[in-house]
Coordinates of C-alpha atoms in Angstrom, one line a residue:
Chain A
M1 CA 90.5 75.0 72.8
D2 CA 89.6 76.3 69.3
D3 CA 90.7 79.6 67.9
V4 CA 87.2 81.2 68.3
M5 CA 87.2 80.4 72.0
K6 CA 90.8 81.7 72.4
D7 CA 89.9 84.9 70.6
R8 CA 86.8 85.4 72.8
I9 CA 88.8 84.8 75.9
E10 CA 91.4 87.4 74.8
Q11 CA 88.5 89.9 74.3
L12 CA 87.4 89.3 77.9
V13 CA 90.9 89.6 79.2
D14 CA 91.4 92.9 77.4
F15 CA 88.3 94.3 79.1
I16 CA 89.5 93.2 82.5
M17 CA 93.0 94.6 82.0
K18 CA 91.7 97.9 80.8
W19 CA 88.8 98.6 83.1
C20 CA 89.4 96.6 86.3
L21 CA 91.9 96.7 89.2
W22 CA 90.9 93.7 91.4
Q23 CA 93.2 91.3 89.5
F24 CA 96.3 93.1 90.7
H25 CA 96.4 92.7 94.4
S26 CA 99.9 92.4 95.7
R27 CA 100.4 88.8 96.6
T28 CA 99.7 85.4 95.1
W29 CA 97.3 84.3 97.8
D30 CA 95.3 87.5 97.4
R31 CA 95.2 87.3 93.6
E32 CA 94.1 83.6 93.8
R33 CA 91.2 84.6 96.0
Q34 CA 90.2 87.6 93.9
N35 CA 90.3 85.7 90.6
E36 CA 88.3 82.8 92.1
E37 CA 85.7 84.8 93.8
I38 CA 85.0 87.5 91.2
L39 CA 85.2 85.3 88.1
T40 CA 83.0 82.6 89.8
K41 CA 80.4 85.2 90.6
T42 CA 80.6 86.7 87.1
M43 CA 80.0 83.2 85.7
Q44 CA 77.0 82.7 88.0
L45 CA 75.5 86.1 86.9
L46 CA 76.0 85.2 83.2
C47 CA 74.4 81.8 83.7
D48 CA 71.6 83.1 85.9
E49 CA 72.7 81.0 88.8
P50 CA 72.1 81.9 92.4
L51 CA 74.9 83.8 94.2
D52 CA 76.0 83.7 97.9
L53 CA 75.8 87.3 99.2
S54 CA 75.8 86.4 102.9
T55 CA 78.9 88.3 104.0
P56 CA 80.2 91.8 103.3
S57 CA 83.1 90.3 101.4
D58 CA 80.7 88.4 99.2
R59 CA 78.9 91.6 98.4
C60 CA 82.2 93.2 97.6
Y61 CA 83.2 90.5 95.1
W62 CA 79.6 90.6 93.7
V63 CA 79.9 94.3 93.0
D64 CA 83.0 93.8 90.8
A65 CA 81.3 90.7 89.2
V66 CA 78.2 92.7 88.2
Y67 CA 80.4 95.4 86.6
L68 CA 82.3 92.7 84.8
A69 CA 79.2 90.8 83.6
N70 CA 77.6 94.1 82.3
G71 CA 80.8 95.1 80.6
F72 CA 81.2 91.7 78.9
K73 CA 77.6 91.9 77.6
K74 CA 78.1 95.4 76.3
T75 CA 81.4 94.9 74.6
C76 CA 81.0 91.2 73.5
P77 CA 77.6 90.8 71.8
W78 CA 78.4 87.2 70.8
L79 CA 77.8 86.3 74.5
D80 CA 74.1 86.4 73.8
T81 CA 74.5 83.7 71.2
M82 CA 76.1 81.2 73.6
D83 CA 74.3 78.7 75.8
K84 CA 75.1 78.3 79.5
K85 CA 77.3 75.3 79.0
D86 CA 79.6 77.1 76.6
I87 CA 79.6 80.2 78.8
K88 CA 80.9 78.1 81.7
L89 CA 83.6 76.7 79.5
L90 CA 84.5 80.2 78.4
M91 CA 84.6 81.5 81.9
Q92 CA 86.8 78.5 83.0
G93 CA 89.2 79.4 80.1
L94 CA 89.1 83.0 81.2
K95 CA 89.9 82.1 84.8
E96 CA 92.9 80.0 83.7
R97 CA 94.2 82.8 81.4
I98 CA 93.8 85.5 84.1
D99 CA 95.5 83.2 86.7
Y100 CA 98.4 82.7 84.1
L101 CA 98.7 86.4 83.4
T102 CA 98.6 87.6 87.0
I103 CA 100.0 84.7 88.9
N104 CA 101.6 81.6 87.3
G105 CA 103.2 83.4 84.3
S106 CA 103.6 86.7 86.0
L107 CA 107.1 88.4 86.0
N108 CA 106.2 90.2 89.2
Q109 CA 109.0 89.1 91.6
E110 CA 107.1 90.3 94.7
L111 CA 104.1 88.0 94.4
T112 CA 105.5 85.5 96.9
N113 CA 107.1 88.0 99.3
P114 CA 105.7 87.2 102.7
L115 CA 105.2 90.9 103.5
Y116 CA 102.7 93.0 101.7
Chain B
M1 CA 112.6 91.0 73.9
P2 CA 110.7 94.1 75.0
Y3 CA 113.5 95.5 77.1
H4 CA 114.7 98.9 76.1
T5 CA 118.3 100.1 76.7
F6 CA 118.9 103.9 76.8
K7 CA 122.0 105.0 75.1
C8 CA 122.9 107.0 78.1
S9 CA 122.7 103.8 80.2
E10 CA 124.7 101.5 78.0
C11 CA 127.5 101.8 80.5
I12 CA 125.2 100.6 83.3
P13 CA 124.1 97.1 82.3
E14 CA 122.1 96.7 85.5
R15 CA 119.6 99.1 84.0
A16 CA 118.8 96.7 81.1
M17 CA 115.6 95.4 82.6
H18 CA 114.2 98.6 84.0
A19 CA 112.5 99.8 80.8
V20 CA 110.3 98.0 78.3
I21 CA 108.4 98.8 75.1
K22 CA 105.1 97.1 74.8
G23 CA 105.2 95.4 71.4
P24 CA 102.6 93.7 69.3
G25 CA 101.2 90.7 71.2
E26 CA 103.1 91.6 74.4
D27 CA 101.5 90.8 77.7
L28 CA 102.5 90.8 81.3
T29 CA 104.3 87.5 81.0
S30 CA 106.8 89.0 78.6
C31 CA 106.7 92.8 79.1
L32 CA 107.2 94.1 82.6
P33 CA 110.1 96.2 84.0
L34 CA 111.8 95.5 87.2
G35 CA 110.7 97.8 90.1
Y36 CA 111.2 98.8 93.7
L37 CA 114.8 97.7 93.8
N38 CA 117.8 99.5 95.3
T39 CA 118.8 102.3 93.0
I40 CA 121.9 101.3 91.0
P41 CA 125.1 103.0 91.7
G42 CA 126.1 105.2 88.7
T43 CA 122.6 106.1 87.9
I44 CA 121.3 109.2 89.6
S45 CA 117.8 108.4 90.9
E46 CA 115.1 111.1 91.3
R47 CA 113.4 109.2 94.1
G48 CA 112.4 110.4 97.5
C49 CA 113.4 108.5 100.6
A50 CA 111.3 106.3 103.0
F51 CA 111.0 109.2 105.5
C52 CA 109.6 111.4 102.7
G53 CA 107.2 108.6 101.7
A54 CA 105.9 108.4 105.3
K55 CA 105.8 112.0 106.3
H56 CA 105.4 114.0 103.1
V57 CA 103.1 111.6 101.2
I58 CA 101.0 109.8 103.8
G59 CA 101.1 111.4 107.3
A60 CA 101.3 115.1 106.8
P61 CA 98.0 115.6 104.9
M62 CA 96.3 114.8 108.3
K63 CA 94.9 118.3 109.1
D64 CA 94.5 118.7 112.9
V65 CA 98.0 117.5 113.8
I66 CA 101.4 118.9 114.7
H67 CA 103.8 117.0 112.4
L68 CA 107.1 117.0 114.2
C69 CA 110.3 115.7 112.5
H70 CA 112.9 114.4 114.8
G71 CA 116.0 115.2 112.9
P72 CA 118.0 117.9 111.1
V73 CA 116.0 120.8 109.7
G74 CA 116.8 119.9 106.1
C75 CA 114.7 116.8 106.4
T76 CA 111.7 118.9 107.3
Y77 CA 112.4 121.5 104.6
D78 CA 112.6 118.8 101.9
T79 CA 109.2 117.4 102.9
W80 CA 107.3 120.6 103.3
H81 CA 104.6 122.1 101.1
T82 CA 105.5 120.9 97.7
K83 CA 102.2 119.0 97.5
R84 CA 99.2 121.2 97.8
Y85 CA 97.2 118.9 100.2
I86 CA 94.8 121.5 101.4
S87 CA 92.4 121.2 104.3
D88 CA 89.1 122.6 105.5
N89 CA 90.5 123.9 108.8
D90 CA 92.4 126.8 107.3
N91 CA 95.3 124.6 106.1
F92 CA 96.8 124.3 109.5
Q93 CA 99.1 121.5 108.4
L94 CA 100.4 123.5 105.4
K95 CA 101.1 126.7 107.3
Y96 CA 103.6 125.4 109.8
A97 CA 106.6 123.0 109.8
W98 CA 108.0 121.6 113.0
T99 CA 111.4 120.1 113.6
T100 CA 113.7 119.3 116.5
D101 CA 116.6 120.7 114.4
M102 CA 119.1 118.2 115.6
K103 CA 122.7 119.4 115.5
E104 CA 126.1 117.6 115.7
K105 CA 126.1 117.7 119.5
N106 CA 122.7 116.0 119.6
V107 CA 124.0 113.3 117.4
V108 CA 127.0 112.7 119.7
F109 CA 125.1 113.0 123.1
G110 CA 121.6 111.9 122.1
A111 CA 118.5 114.0 121.4
E112 CA 115.8 112.5 123.6
K113 CA 115.8 115.5 126.0
L114 CA 115.7 117.9 123.0
L115 CA 112.7 115.9 121.5
K116 CA 110.7 116.0 124.8
Q117 CA 111.2 119.7 125.2
N118 CA 110.2 120.3 121.6
I119 CA 107.0 118.3 121.9
I120 CA 106.0 120.3 125.0
D121 CA 106.9 123.6 123.3
C122 CA 104.9 122.6 120.2
F123 CA 101.8 121.9 122.3
K124 CA 102.2 125.1 124.2
A125 CA 102.6 127.1 121.0
F126 CA 99.4 125.6 119.5
P127 CA 97.2 125.1 122.5
H128 CA 94.1 124.2 120.4
I129 CA 95.9 121.3 118.8
K130 CA 96.1 118.1 121.0
R131 CA 97.4 115.6 118.4
M132 CA 100.9 115.1 117.1
S133 CA 102.8 112.8 114.7
I134 CA 106.5 112.4 115.3
Y135 CA 108.6 111.3 112.3
Q136 CA 112.0 109.6 112.7
T137 CA 114.8 110.6 110.3
C138 CA 118.1 108.9 109.5
A139 CA 119.9 111.0 112.1
S140 CA 117.7 110.1 115.1
A141 CA 117.3 106.5 114.0
L142 CA 121.1 106.0 113.7
I143 CA 121.8 107.2 117.2
G144 CA 118.9 105.1 118.5
D145 CA 116.7 107.7 120.2
D146 CA 113.7 106.0 121.7
I147 CA 110.9 108.2 120.3
N148 CA 108.1 105.9 121.5
A149 CA 109.4 106.1 125.1
V150 CA 109.6 109.9 125.0
A151 CA 106.1 110.1 123.5
K152 CA 104.7 107.8 126.1
K153 CA 106.3 109.9 128.9
V154 CA 104.8 113.1 127.5
M155 CA 101.3 111.5 127.2
E156 CA 101.5 110.5 130.8
E157 CA 102.4 114.1 131.8
M158 CA 99.9 115.7 129.4
P159 CA 96.8 113.4 129.5
D160 CA 94.8 115.5 127.0
V161 CA 97.3 114.9 124.1
D162 CA 97.7 111.9 121.9
I163 CA 100.9 111.2 119.9
F164 CA 101.6 108.9 117.0
V165 CA 105.2 107.8 116.3
C166 CA 106.3 106.8 112.8
N167 CA 109.6 105.0 112.7
A168 CA 110.4 105.3 108.9
P169 CA 113.9 106.7 108.6
G170 CA 115.2 107.6 105.2
F171 CA 117.1 104.3 104.9
G172 CA 114.0 102.3 105.7
G173 CA 113.5 101.1 102.1
P174 CA 114.9 101.5 98.6
S175 CA 112.5 104.4 98.0
Q176 CA 109.6 106.4 99.5
S177 CA 107.4 103.3 99.1
G178 CA 109.1 101.7 102.1
G179 CA 107.8 104.6 104.1
H180 CA 104.3 104.2 102.8
H181 CA 104.4 100.6 104.1
K182 CA 105.8 101.5 107.5
I183 CA 103.4 104.3 108.3
N184 CA 100.3 102.3 107.2
I185 CA 101.2 99.4 109.5
A186 CA 102.3 101.8 112.4
W187 CA 98.9 103.6 112.2
V188 CA 96.9 100.4 112.4
D189 CA 99.1 99.0 115.1
Q190 CA 99.1 102.1 117.3
K191 CA 95.9 104.0 116.7
V192 CA 93.1 102.2 114.9
G193 CA 90.6 101.0 117.4
T194 CA 91.4 103.6 120.1
F195 CA 88.6 106.0 119.3
E196 CA 84.9 105.5 118.6
P197 CA 83.5 108.1 116.2
E198 CA 79.7 108.6 116.0
I199 CA 78.1 106.4 113.4
K200 CA 75.4 108.4 111.6
S201 CA 74.4 106.3 108.6
K202 CA 73.6 102.8 107.6
Y203 CA 76.3 103.2 105.0
V204 CA 79.8 103.9 106.3
I205 CA 83.1 103.9 104.4
N206 CA 86.7 104.9 104.8
Y207 CA 88.0 106.6 101.7
V208 CA 91.6 105.5 101.5
G209 CA 94.6 106.5 99.4
D210 CA 93.7 110.1 98.5
Y211 CA 95.8 113.1 99.8
N212 CA 93.4 115.9 98.8
I213 CA 95.7 117.5 96.3
Q214 CA 93.9 120.9 95.6
G215 CA 90.8 119.3 97.0
D216 CA 90.6 116.0 95.2
A217 CA 89.3 114.1 98.3
E218 CA 86.7 116.7 99.1
I219 CA 85.3 116.4 95.6
I220 CA 84.8 112.6 96.0
V221 CA 83.5 112.9 99.5
D222 CA 80.8 115.3 98.2
Y223 CA 79.6 112.6 95.9
F224 CA 79.4 110.1 98.7
Q225 CA 77.6 112.4 101.0
R226 CA 75.1 113.2 98.4
M227 CA 74.5 109.5 98.3
G228 CA 73.8 109.4 102.0
I229 CA 77.1 107.7 102.8
Q230 CA 79.0 108.6 105.9
V231 CA 82.7 109.0 105.1
L232 CA 84.2 108.0 108.5
S233 CA 87.7 108.9 107.5
T234 CA 89.8 110.0 104.6
F235 CA 93.2 108.4 104.6
T236 CA 94.8 110.9 104.9
G237 CA 94.0 113.9 102.8
N238 CA 92.0 116.4 104.9
G239 CA 91.8 113.6 107.4
S240 CA 91.2 114.1 111.1
Y241 CA 93.5 112.3 113.6
D242 CA 90.6 110.9 115.7
D243 CA 88.5 109.9 112.7
L244 CA 91.4 107.9 111.5
R245 CA 91.6 106.2 114.9
G246 CA 88.1 105.0 114.3
M247 CA 88.7 103.4 110.9
H248 CA 87.7 100.0 112.3
L249 CA 84.0 101.0 112.4
A250 CA 83.6 101.4 108.6
H251 CA 81.6 98.8 106.6
L252 CA 83.8 99.2 103.5
N253 CA 87.2 100.5 102.6
V254 CA 87.2 102.3 99.3
L255 CA 90.7 102.3 98.0
E256 CA 92.0 104.7 95.5
C257 CA 95.8 104.5 95.5
A258 CA 97.1 101.0 95.9
R259 CA 100.8 101.2 96.9
S260 CA 100.5 104.1 99.3
A261 CA 97.6 102.7 101.2
E262 CA 96.7 99.1 100.4
Y263 CA 98.6 98.0 103.4
I264 CA 96.1 99.6 105.8
C265 CA 93.2 98.2 103.9
N266 CA 94.7 94.7 104.0
E267 CA 95.3 95.0 107.7
L268 CA 91.7 96.2 108.4
R269 CA 90.5 93.3 106.3
K270 CA 92.5 90.9 108.3
R271 CA 91.9 92.3 111.8
Y272 CA 88.3 93.6 111.4
G273 CA 87.0 91.8 108.3
T274 CA 86.3 95.1 106.5
P275 CA 86.2 94.4 102.7
R276 CA 88.4 96.4 100.3
L277 CA 87.0 97.8 97.1
D278 CA 89.6 99.2 94.6
I279 CA 88.3 102.1 92.5
D280 CA 89.3 104.5 89.8
G281 CA 88.6 108.2 90.7
Y282 CA 89.5 109.8 87.3
G283 CA 87.6 109.9 84.0
F284 CA 83.9 109.9 83.4
E285 CA 83.5 106.2 82.7
P286 CA 85.7 104.8 85.5
L287 CA 84.4 107.3 88.1
S288 CA 80.8 106.5 87.2
A289 CA 81.6 102.8 87.6
S290 CA 83.3 103.5 90.9
L291 CA 80.4 105.4 92.4
M292 CA 78.0 102.8 91.2
K293 CA 80.1 100.0 92.7
V294 CA 80.1 101.6 96.1
A295 CA 76.3 102.2 95.8
M296 CA 75.7 98.6 94.9
F297 CA 77.5 97.4 97.9
F298 CA 75.0 99.3 100.0
G299 CA 72.0 98.9 97.7
I300 CA 71.6 102.6 96.9
E301 CA 72.0 102.5 93.1
K302 CA 69.4 105.2 92.4
E303 CA 71.3 107.7 94.5
A304 CA 74.5 107.1 92.6
Q305 CA 72.8 107.1 89.2
D306 CA 71.2 110.5 89.9
I307 CA 74.6 112.0 90.6
I308 CA 76.2 110.3 87.6
D309 CA 73.5 111.5 85.2
E310 CA 73.6 115.1 86.6
E311 CA 77.4 115.4 86.4
I312 CA 77.7 113.9 83.0
A313 CA 74.9 116.1 81.6
R314 CA 76.7 119.2 83.0
W315 CA 80.3 118.4 82.1
K316 CA 80.4 116.1 79.1
P317 CA 79.9 118.8 76.5
E318 CA 82.9 120.6 77.9
L319 CA 85.1 117.5 77.9
D320 CA 84.1 116.8 74.3
W321 CA 85.1 120.3 73.3
Y322 CA 88.7 119.7 74.6
A323 CA 88.8 116.1 73.3
K324 CA 88.1 117.2 69.8
R325 CA 91.1 119.6 70.0
L326 CA 93.4 117.2 71.8
K327 CA 92.8 114.2 69.6
G328 CA 96.1 112.6 68.3
K329 CA 98.4 114.6 70.7
R330 CA 101.1 112.6 72.3
I331 CA 101.9 112.7 76.0
C332 CA 104.4 111.1 78.4
L333 CA 102.5 110.1 81.5
W334 CA 105.2 110.4 84.1
P335 CA 103.4 110.9 87.4
G336 CA 105.6 108.8 89.7
G337 CA 102.7 107.3 91.5
S338 CA 99.2 105.9 90.9
K339 CA 98.2 108.1 88.0
L340 CA 100.5 105.9 86.0
W341 CA 97.6 103.4 85.9
H342 CA 94.6 105.5 86.8
W343 CA 95.1 107.6 83.6
A344 CA 97.0 105.3 81.2
H345 CA 93.9 104.1 79.4
V346 CA 91.1 106.6 80.2
I347 CA 93.0 109.7 79.1
E348 CA 93.3 108.1 75.7
E349 CA 89.7 106.9 75.6
E350 CA 88.1 110.2 76.8
M351 CA 90.5 112.9 75.6
G352 CA 91.9 111.2 72.5
V353 CA 95.6 111.8 73.5
K354 CA 98.0 109.0 73.0
V355 CA 100.1 107.9 76.0
V356 CA 103.5 107.1 74.6
S357 CA 105.3 106.5 77.8
V358 CA 104.7 105.8 81.5
Y359 CA 107.1 105.8 84.4
S360 CA 107.3 105.5 88.1
K361 CA 110.1 106.6 90.4
F362 CA 109.2 104.2 93.2
G363 CA 106.5 101.9 91.8
H364 CA 106.5 98.2 92.5
Q365 CA 106.1 95.7 89.7
G366 CA 102.4 95.5 90.7
D367 CA 102.0 99.2 89.8
F368 CA 103.7 98.6 86.4
E369 CA 101.4 95.6 85.8
K370 CA 98.5 97.9 85.9
G371 CA 100.1 100.6 83.8
V372 CA 101.5 98.3 81.1
A373 CA 98.2 96.4 81.0
R374 CA 96.3 99.6 80.3
C375 CA 98.8 101.2 77.8
S376 CA 98.6 100.8 74.1
E377 CA 101.2 99.1 72.0
G378 CA 104.4 101.1 71.6
A379 CA 104.3 102.7 75.0
L380 CA 107.7 102.9 76.8
A381 CA 107.5 102.0 80.5
I382 CA 110.4 103.1 82.7
D383 CA 111.2 102.2 86.3
D384 CA 113.2 104.7 88.4
P385 CA 114.4 106.9 85.5
N386 CA 117.2 109.3 85.9
E387 CA 117.3 112.7 84.2
L388 CA 119.4 111.6 81.2
E389 CA 117.0 108.7 80.5
G390 CA 114.1 111.1 80.7
I391 CA 115.7 113.5 78.2
E392 CA 116.5 110.6 75.9
A393 CA 113.0 109.3 76.1
M394 CA 111.6 112.8 75.1
E395 CA 114.0 113.0 72.2
I396 CA 112.9 109.6 70.9
L397 CA 109.2 109.9 71.6
K398 CA 108.6 113.6 70.8
P399 CA 105.6 114.1 73.0
D400 CA 103.5 117.2 72.8
C401 CA 103.3 117.4 76.6
V402 CA 104.8 115.7 79.6
L403 CA 102.5 115.1 82.6
T404 CA 104.8 114.9 85.6
G405 CA 106.2 116.7 88.7
V406 CA 108.2 119.9 89.0
R407 CA 111.7 118.6 88.6
P408 CA 111.3 116.5 85.4
G409 CA 108.9 119.2 84.2
E410 CA 111.5 121.9 84.3
V411 CA 113.8 119.7 82.3
S412 CA 111.1 119.2 79.7
K413 CA 110.4 122.9 79.4
K414 CA 114.1 123.5 78.6
M415 CA 113.7 121.0 75.8
R416 CA 110.7 123.1 74.5
I417 CA 108.3 120.3 75.5
Q418 CA 105.3 121.6 77.5
Y419 CA 104.7 120.0 80.9
L420 CA 101.7 119.8 83.2
N421 CA 102.2 119.4 86.9
I422 CA 100.2 116.4 88.0
H423 CA 101.8 116.1 91.4
G424 CA 100.8 119.5 92.9
Y425 CA 98.6 120.3 89.9
H426 CA 98.5 123.4 87.8
N427 CA 94.9 124.3 88.2
G428 CA 93.2 121.3 89.9
P429 CA 91.5 119.5 91.4
Y430 CA 91.6 117.0 88.6
K431 CA 89.4 114.4 90.4
G432 CA 85.7 114.2 89.8
F433 CA 83.7 115.0 86.6
E434 CA 84.5 118.7 86.6
G435 CA 88.1 118.0 87.6
W436 CA 88.6 115.8 84.6
V437 CA 87.5 118.7 82.4
R438 CA 89.9 121.0 84.3
L439 CA 92.7 118.6 83.4
A440 CA 91.7 118.6 79.7
R441 CA 91.6 122.4 79.8
D442 CA 95.1 122.6 81.4
L443 CA 96.4 120.1 78.8
Y444 CA 94.9 122.2 76.0
N445 CA 96.3 125.4 77.4
A446 CA 99.7 123.8 77.7
I447 CA 99.9 122.3 74.2
Y448 CA 98.4 125.3 72.4
S449 CA 100.1 128.1 74.4
P450 CA 101.0 130.9 72.0
I451 CA 103.9 131.8 74.3
H452 CA 105.2 128.3 73.8
Q453 CA 105.2 128.8 70.1
L454 CA 107.3 131.9 70.5
S455 CA 109.7 130.3 72.9
G456 CA 111.5 128.6 70.0
L457 CA 112.7 131.8 68.5
N458 CA 116.2 132.8 69.3
I459 CA 116.1 136.5 69.4
S460 CA 119.9 136.8 69.1
K461 CA 120.0 135.3 65.7
D462 CA 116.5 134.4 64.3
E463 CA 114.6 136.8 62.1
I464 CA 111.6 138.0 64.1
P465 CA 108.6 138.6 61.9
T466 CA 107.0 142.0 62.6
D467 CA 104.2 141.8 60.0
K468 CA 102.2 139.1 61.6
G469 CA 99.7 139.4 64.4
F470 CA 99.8 137.4 67.6
V471 CA 98.7 133.8 67.2
T472 CA 95.9 132.7 69.5
R473 CA 95.3 129.3 70.9
K474 CA 92.1 129.0 68.7
M475 CA 94.1 129.7 65.6
I476 CA 96.3 126.8 66.2
S477 CA 93.9 124.3 67.7
D478 CA 90.9 124.7 65.5
V479 CA 92.5 124.5 62.1
N480 CA 91.7 120.9 61.6
I481 CA 88.2 121.0 63.1
I482 CA 85.4 121.0 60.6
E483 CA 82.3 122.7 62.0
D484 CA 79.2 121.3 60.4
G485 CA 75.6 120.6 61.2
K486 CA 76.6 117.5 63.2
T487 CA 78.6 119.5 65.7
P488 CA 76.7 119.7 69.0
I489 CA 76.0 123.3 69.8
E490 CA 76.4 122.8 73.5
E491 CA 80.1 121.9 73.3
R492 CA 82.1 124.7 74.9
P493 CA 85.3 125.3 76.8
Y494 CA 85.3 125.1 80.6
T495 CA 82.8 127.3 82.3
G496 CA 83.4 126.3 85.9
E497 CA 84.8 128.5 88.7
C498 CA 88.4 129.0 89.7
D499 CA 87.7 127.6 93.2
I500 CA 85.4 124.6 93.1
V501 CA 86.3 123.3 96.5
T502 CA 85.6 126.0 99.1
R503 CA 81.9 126.2 98.4
L504 CA 81.5 122.4 99.2
R505 CA 82.5 123.1 102.8
G506 CA 79.3 124.8 103.8
K507 CA 77.1 122.6 101.7
K508 CA 74.0 120.9 103.3
Y509 CA 73.5 117.2 102.7
P510 CA 70.6 114.9 103.4
K511 CA 70.4 114.6 107.2
L512 CA 71.8 111.3 108.5
E513 CA 70.1 109.7 111.5
P514 CA 72.3 108.2 114.2
Q515 CA 72.3 104.5 113.5
Q516 CA 72.4 101.5 115.8
P517 CA 75.4 99.3 115.1
L518 CA 74.7 96.9 112.2
G519 CA 76.5 94.0 113.9
M520 CA 77.6 92.8 110.4
V521 CA 79.4 89.5 110.7
M522 CA 82.6 89.8 108.7
E523 CA 85.2 87.4 107.4
G524 CA 86.6 85.3 110.2
G525 CA 83.4 85.6 112.2
E526 CA 84.2 88.8 113.9
A527 CA 81.3 91.2 114.5
I528 CA 82.8 94.5 113.7
N529 CA 80.0 96.9 114.6
G530 CA 78.4 95.2 117.5

């Protein structure tokens, strides 16, 4: 991953950390689901791909994804210059980084507690 | 390493990982304090207990309920009325405190008979109230009184009453957070699904994790009702016992305060498939986003946008007036609870004040993740601070104001650092667009108080000038403001009323038509409304 891509991912991470809450559910299994569902839907919105909104949960993830996609576009004008292939790579990198910060590299000792 | 050791805690090495300073390039994989562990012997914690977390924080804001503590009177006294969780039924829950007043003989011989008689006496004393919560305390838990059995017996004898039992004695966790957990699970286990409230709208939510401090919850519920949304229950500020029994019928749980209430949202998600949406209720930008998210879930974006536009047009010029005068001021954001992360970023963005420290007395590491993620570099985050650490932090950081509760606030006042009560509030509500301006006003009044300037004079030895007039707030706050043609003329100090909540109670909203159940198929294939 080149430095430009890393820098762009950090800008997206900064937006999520400052303006979102969904990434901090209490347990690993919940964070994995949140990160996967919301970031996948955000990628689909940014790439104009169809989304599955068939369940209330899907709508809930979609709501956060729309907020994220709009926020990304507003704060990161360079997104407009990227093609869909690169956006997918960017979002994959973002997903890995968020997973690392909130799950794999997290210092939160309660993440694997079987209770809430 | 980002860990910060207080000089006063050098003799307590176990405190070494309970405070961090967010340095350049630090993220959550390197900078996070420990949290929600047993308080370390030798350091005097300012925490509340699990009973306090269950009764005082979560349960007692329920408005149409007799909240009976089964224990010594002191437990009740210590959990009574220090938070102004008002209600629209004449503050019934604030006016009275109930206790079985256990004594030594009850501890020796058991207190179940005493409890039963007290329950009956309470219902006789308040015949219009048919609902009760009973809270266990250390004393009644240690002797093993079977509160559930007593409650069941009374309900058999008095079929028109309903009783909820909360077994969260003081030792039920390392802090009040343990009590939050216990009462959430107890409520969903015992009561959710036992009452069917009338569904009046296509859009139905539970508003979870707000305790209606000075009317906070009523402000947000007003926005939702203006959007045509039925707020089935508010957990638990200004909440009705029976509405909270019907939480399972909502289409969406809108969650405001995570660690006090996410448990019930998670259980409702697991048992009934109701999705959980976490929102920020403070600050113009986050609140606007939150209202829009809820609206998008139901497909009523225009209704939300109309409210956002109206509120921002009305209140933004007043927020800007204060932001201009607060810019660059330094605050310690020591709320103890969720405002740690609700405000850490947005108060800096929208009021221009710099958050130099955050702390929580009972927060989990998850709470600190949110706070540290949102803080700027250089902020000091402290878990479970004691009074000496708080004093040392103020000496190092030199804040202009400390936003905290009464006990640490009084300490800061003695150090000649202004404080703003953000537990019970000074002049709230602080939620909502207008509420955010009220917070800015209170912050401004605190920092620029002329009396505060005078308080530094020692009249026993300082020369008191007698040739100078009284210094007003404006003379101090406006010295660096350059008024020019670019200054918007509409900017002004707060023009709202003293009481902004009472008038909402008689307000008319768009009529909601009774709805057929939607029969929405939720996660796990359960049809929750059919």
